[in-house]
CSV table of C-alpha atoms in Angstrom, one decimal:
chain,number,residue,atom,x,y,z
N,143,UNK,CA,-2.0,30.0,0.0
N,144,UNK,CA,0.1,27.7,-2.2
N,145,UNK,CA,2.6,30.4,-3.1
N,146,UNK,CA,3.6,31.0,0.5
N,147,UNK,CA,4.3,27.3,1.4
N,148,UNK,CA,7.2,24.9,0.7
N,149,UNK,CA,5.3,22.5,-1.5
N,150,UNK,CA,6.7,18.9,-1.3
N,151,UNK,CA,4.3,17.5,-3.8
N,152,UNK,CA,1.7,19.4,-5.8
N,153,UNK,CA,-1.8,18.1,-6.8
N,154,UNK,CA,-0.5,17.3,-10.3
N,155,UNK,CA,2.6,15.6,-9.0
N,156,UNK,CA,0.4,13.4,-6.7
N,157,UNK,CA,-1.8,12.3,-9.6
N,158,UNK,CA,1.3,11.5,-11.7
N,159,UNK,CA,2.7,9.5,-8.9
N,160,UNK,CA,-0.6,7.6,-8.5
N,161,UNK,CA,-0.8,6.9,-12.2
N,162,UNK,CA,2.8,5.6,-12.3
N,163,UNK,CA,2.5,3.4,-9.1
N,164,UNK,CA,-0.9,2.1,-10.4
N,165,UNK,CA,0.7,1.0,-13.6
N,166,UNK,CA,3.7,-0.6,-11.8
N,167,UNK,CA,1.3,-2.5,-9.4
N,168,UNK,CA,-0.9,-3.6,-12.3
N,169,UNK,CA,2.1,-5.1,-14.0
N,170,UNK,CA,3.5,-6.6,-10.8
N,171,UNK,CA,0.2,-8.2,-9.7
N,172,UNK,CA,-1.4,-9.3,-13.0
N,173,UNK,CA,-0.6,-13.0,-12.6
N,174,UNK,CA,-1.6,-13.4,-9.0
N,175,UNK,CA,-3.4,-16.7,-8.1
N,176,UNK,CA,-5.7,-14.9,-5.7
N,177,UNK,CA,-7.0,-11.4,-5.7
N,178,UNK,CA,-4.4,-9.0,-4.2
N,179,UNK,CA,-5.4,-7.1,-1.1
N,180,UNK,CA,-4.8,-3.4,-0.9
N,181,UNK,CA,-4.5,-2.5,2.7
N,182,UNK,CA,-4.9,1.2,3.6
N,183,UNK,CA,-3.2,2.4,6.8
N,184,UNK,CA,-5.7,4.8,8.3
N,185,UNK,CA,-6.0,7.7,8.6
N,186,UNK,CA,-3.1,9.3,6.9
N,187,UNK,CA,-3.0,7.1,3.8
N,188,UNK,CA,-6.8,7.5,3.0
N,189,UNK,CA,-6.4,10.2,0.3
N,190,UNK,CA,-3.4,8.5,-1.4
N,191,UNK,CA,-5.1,5.1,-1.2
N,192,UNK,CA,-8.3,6.3,-2.8
N,193,UNK,CA,-6.3,7.9,-5.7
N,194,UNK,CA,-3.9,4.9,-6.1
N,195,UNK,CA,-6.4,2.1,-6.2
N,196,UNK,CA,-8.4,3.8,-9.0
N,197,UNK,CA,-5.2,3.5,-11.1
N,198,UNK,CA,-4.7,-0.2,-10.6
N,199,UNK,CA,-6.2,-1.9,-13.6
N,200,UNK,CA,-7.0,-5.2,-11.9
N,201,UNK,CA,-9.7,-6.7,-9.7
N,202,UNK,CA,-8.5,-6.2,-6.2
N,203,UNK,CA,-9.7,-6.6,-2.5
N,204,UNK,CA,-9.7,-3.6,-0.2
N,205,UNK,CA,-9.4,-3.4,3.5
N,206,UNK,CA,-8.3,-0.9,6.2
N,207,UNK,CA,-6.2,-1.0,9.4
N,208,UNK,CA,-5.6,1.8,11.8
N,209,UNK,CA,-2.5,2.2,13.9
N,210,UNK,CA,-1.5,4.9,16.2
N,211,UNK,CA,2.1,6.0,16.9
N,212,UNK,CA,1.9,9.8,16.5
N,213,UNK,CA,0.7,12.5,18.7
N,214,UNK,CA,0.8,16.1,17.3
N,215,UNK,CA,4.3,16.7,15.9
N,216,UNK,CA,6.1,13.5,16.9
N,217,UNK,CA,6.0,9.8,17.2
N,218,UNK,CA,5.2,8.2,20.7
N,219,UNK,CA,7.4,5.2,19.9
N,220,UNK,CA,4.6,2.8,20.8
N,221,UNK,CA,2.4,1.3,18.1
N,222,UNK,CA,-1.3,0.4,18.8
N,223,UNK,CA,-3.7,-1.2,16.4
N,224,UNK,CA,-7.0,0.6,16.8
N,225,UNK,CA,-8.9,-1.0,13.9
N,226,UNK,CA,-7.9,-4.3,12.4
N,227,UNK,CA,-8.3,-5.7,8.9
N,228,UNK,CA,-11.0,-8.2,8.3
N,229,UNK,CA,-9.9,-9.9,5.1
N,230,UNK,CA,-8.3,-13.3,5.1
N,231,UNK,CA,-4.8,-12.8,3.8
N,232,UNK,CA,-3.8,-16.5,3.4
N,233,UNK,CA,-2.2,-17.2,0.0
N,234,UNK,CA,-2.6,-13.6,-1.3
N,235,UNK,CA,-0.3,-10.7,-1.9
N,236,UNK,CA,-0.9,-7.7,0.5
N,237,UNK,CA,-0.1,-4.3,-0.7
N,238,UNK,CA,0.3,-2.0,2.3
N,239,UNK,CA,-0.5,1.6,1.3
N,240,UNK,CA,0.7,4.2,3.8
N,241,UNK,CA,1.3,8.0,3.8
N,242,UNK,CA,5.0,7.7,4.8
N,243,UNK,CA,7.5,5.3,6.2
N,244,UNK,CA,9.9,7.2,8.4
N,245,UNK,CA,11.4,5.4,11.5
N,246,UNK,CA,9.9,2.2,10.1
N,247,UNK,CA,8.9,1.1,13.5
N,248,UNK,CA,5.1,1.3,12.8
N,249,UNK,CA,5.5,-0.5,9.5
N,250,UNK,CA,7.7,-3.1,11.1
N,251,UNK,CA,5.0,-3.7,13.7
N,252,UNK,CA,2.4,-3.8,11.0
N,253,UNK,CA,4.3,-6.4,9.0
N,254,UNK,CA,4.8,-8.5,12.1
N,255,UNK,CA,1.0,-8.2,12.8
N,256,UNK,CA,0.2,-9.4,9.2
N,257,UNK,CA,2.5,-12.4,9.6
N,258,UNK,CA,0.6,-13.4,12.8
N,259,UNK,CA,-2.7,-12.8,11.1
N,260,UNK,CA,-2.2,-15.2,8.2
N,261,UNK,CA,0.1,-16.5,5.5
N,262,UNK,CA,0.3,-13.8,2.8
N,263,UNK,CA,2.4,-14.9,-0.2
N,264,UNK,CA,4.1,-11.6,0.0
N,265,UNK,CA,3.8,-8.1,1.5
N,266,UNK,CA,4.5,-5.1,-0.7
N,267,UNK,CA,5.1,-1.8,1.2
N,268,UNK,CA,4.0,1.2,-0.8
N,269,UNK,CA,4.0,4.6,0.9
N,270,UNK,CA,3.6,8.0,-0.8
N,271,UNK,CA,6.9,9.1,0.9
N,272,UNK,CA,10.0,7.1,2.0
N,273,UNK,CA,11.6,9.3,4.7
N,274,UNK,CA,14.8,7.3,4.9
N,275,UNK,CA,16.8,9.7,7.1
N,276,UNK,CA,14.6,8.8,10.0
N,277,UNK,CA,14.7,5.0,9.6
N,278,UNK,CA,15.4,3.1,12.8
N,279,UNK,CA,14.4,-0.4,11.5
N,280,UNK,CA,15.3,-2.7,8.7
N,281,UNK,CA,11.9,-2.5,7.1
N,282,UNK,CA,12.1,-2.2,3.3
N,283,UNK,CA,10.0,0.0,1.1
N,284,UNK,CA,9.1,-1.7,-2.2
N,285,UNK,CA,7.6,1.2,-4.1
N,286,UNK,CA,7.1,4.8,-3.2
N,287,UNK,CA,6.0,8.1,-4.7
N,288,UNK,CA,9.0,10.0,-3.5
N,289,UNK,CA,12.1,9.6,-1.3
N,290,UNK,CA,12.6,12.5,1.1
N,291,UNK,CA,16.1,12.7,2.5
N,292,UNK,CA,15.6,15.7,4.9
N,293,UNK,CA,13.5,15.4,8.1
N,294,UNK,CA,10.5,17.6,7.5
N,295,UNK,CA,7.1,17.6,9.1
N,296,UNK,CA,4.5,17.3,6.4
N,297,UNK,CA,0.9,18.6,6.1
N,298,UNK,CA,-1.9,18.1,3.6
N,299,UNK,CA,-3.1,15.1,1.4
N,300,UNK,CA,-3.5,12.9,4.5
N,301,UNK,CA,-0.8,14.4,6.7
N,302,UNK,CA,-2.2,16.2,9.6
N,303,UNK,CA,-1.6,18.3,12.7
N,304,UNK,CA,-3.7,16.8,15.6
N,305,UNK,CA,-6.3,15.6,13.1
N,306,UNK,CA,-6.7,18.7,10.9
N,307,UNK,CA,-5.5,19.8,7.5
N,308,UNK,CA,-5.6,16.2,6.0
N,309,UNK,CA,-8.0,17.5,3.3
N,310,UNK,CA,-5.5,19.9,1.7
N,311,UNK,CA,-5.0,18.6,-1.9
N,312,UNK,CA,-1.2,18.9,-1.9
N,313,UNK,CA,1.6,18.1,0.5
N,314,UNK,CA,3.6,21.0,2.1
N,315,UNK,CA,5.8,21.9,5.1
N,316,UNK,CA,4.0,24.1,7.6
N,317,UNK,CA,5.8,27.1,9.0
N,318,UNK,CA,5.5,28.3,12.6
N,319,UNK,CA,2.7,30.6,11.6
N,320,UNK,CA,0.7,27.6,10.2
N,321,UNK,CA,1.2,25.6,13.3
N,322,UNK,CA,0.1,28.6,15.5
N,323,UNK,CA,-3.0,29.0,13.3
N,324,UNK,CA,-3.9,25.3,13.7
N,325,UNK,CA,-3.5,25.5,17.4
N,326,UNK,CA,-5.8,28.5,17.6
N,327,UNK,CA,-8.4,26.7,15.4
N,328,UNK,CA,-8.2,23.7,17.6
N,329,UNK,CA,-8.4,25.8,20.8
N,330,UNK,CA,-11.5,27.7,19.5
N,331,UNK,CA,-13.3,25.0,17.5
N,332,UNK,CA,-11.7,21.7,18.3
């Protein structure tokens, strides 16, 4: 129930952010020598990525990478690539689309991986949320939907609890009752 939750970004706000970022990226990338690659960081960024790329008014390439650093409510501190991109990045701009950059450690590992994978002309980091209060690396965010200054666990629109609730069409902060309910769902039907 939407009225009972602390909504961080509503469905309409998400669509407005995607339209704005899509326009900015279209303008930024219009003169690229090679097609830019939009790289979706699975699984959390999938919803944001799908909405964002529709708003980019240019021919683009699309690819996916999956990295793991979270387990339940917190980061493990170790980053593992579980699915790698397949597109040659040499000589092209790579736009990394993620759900959030918080500690920056996962993004830093991804940028290093991209540098080892090829010679991109540049890497643009574009998360839905920039959670600066948690930053523990020097990674920079180039474009984002919203800066969040307080440390909050997010749910919905790609953000999950142990794999569930990604499909909620807005972003919210779950309360203890939500967490308990998700634990019960996972225990019974997971």
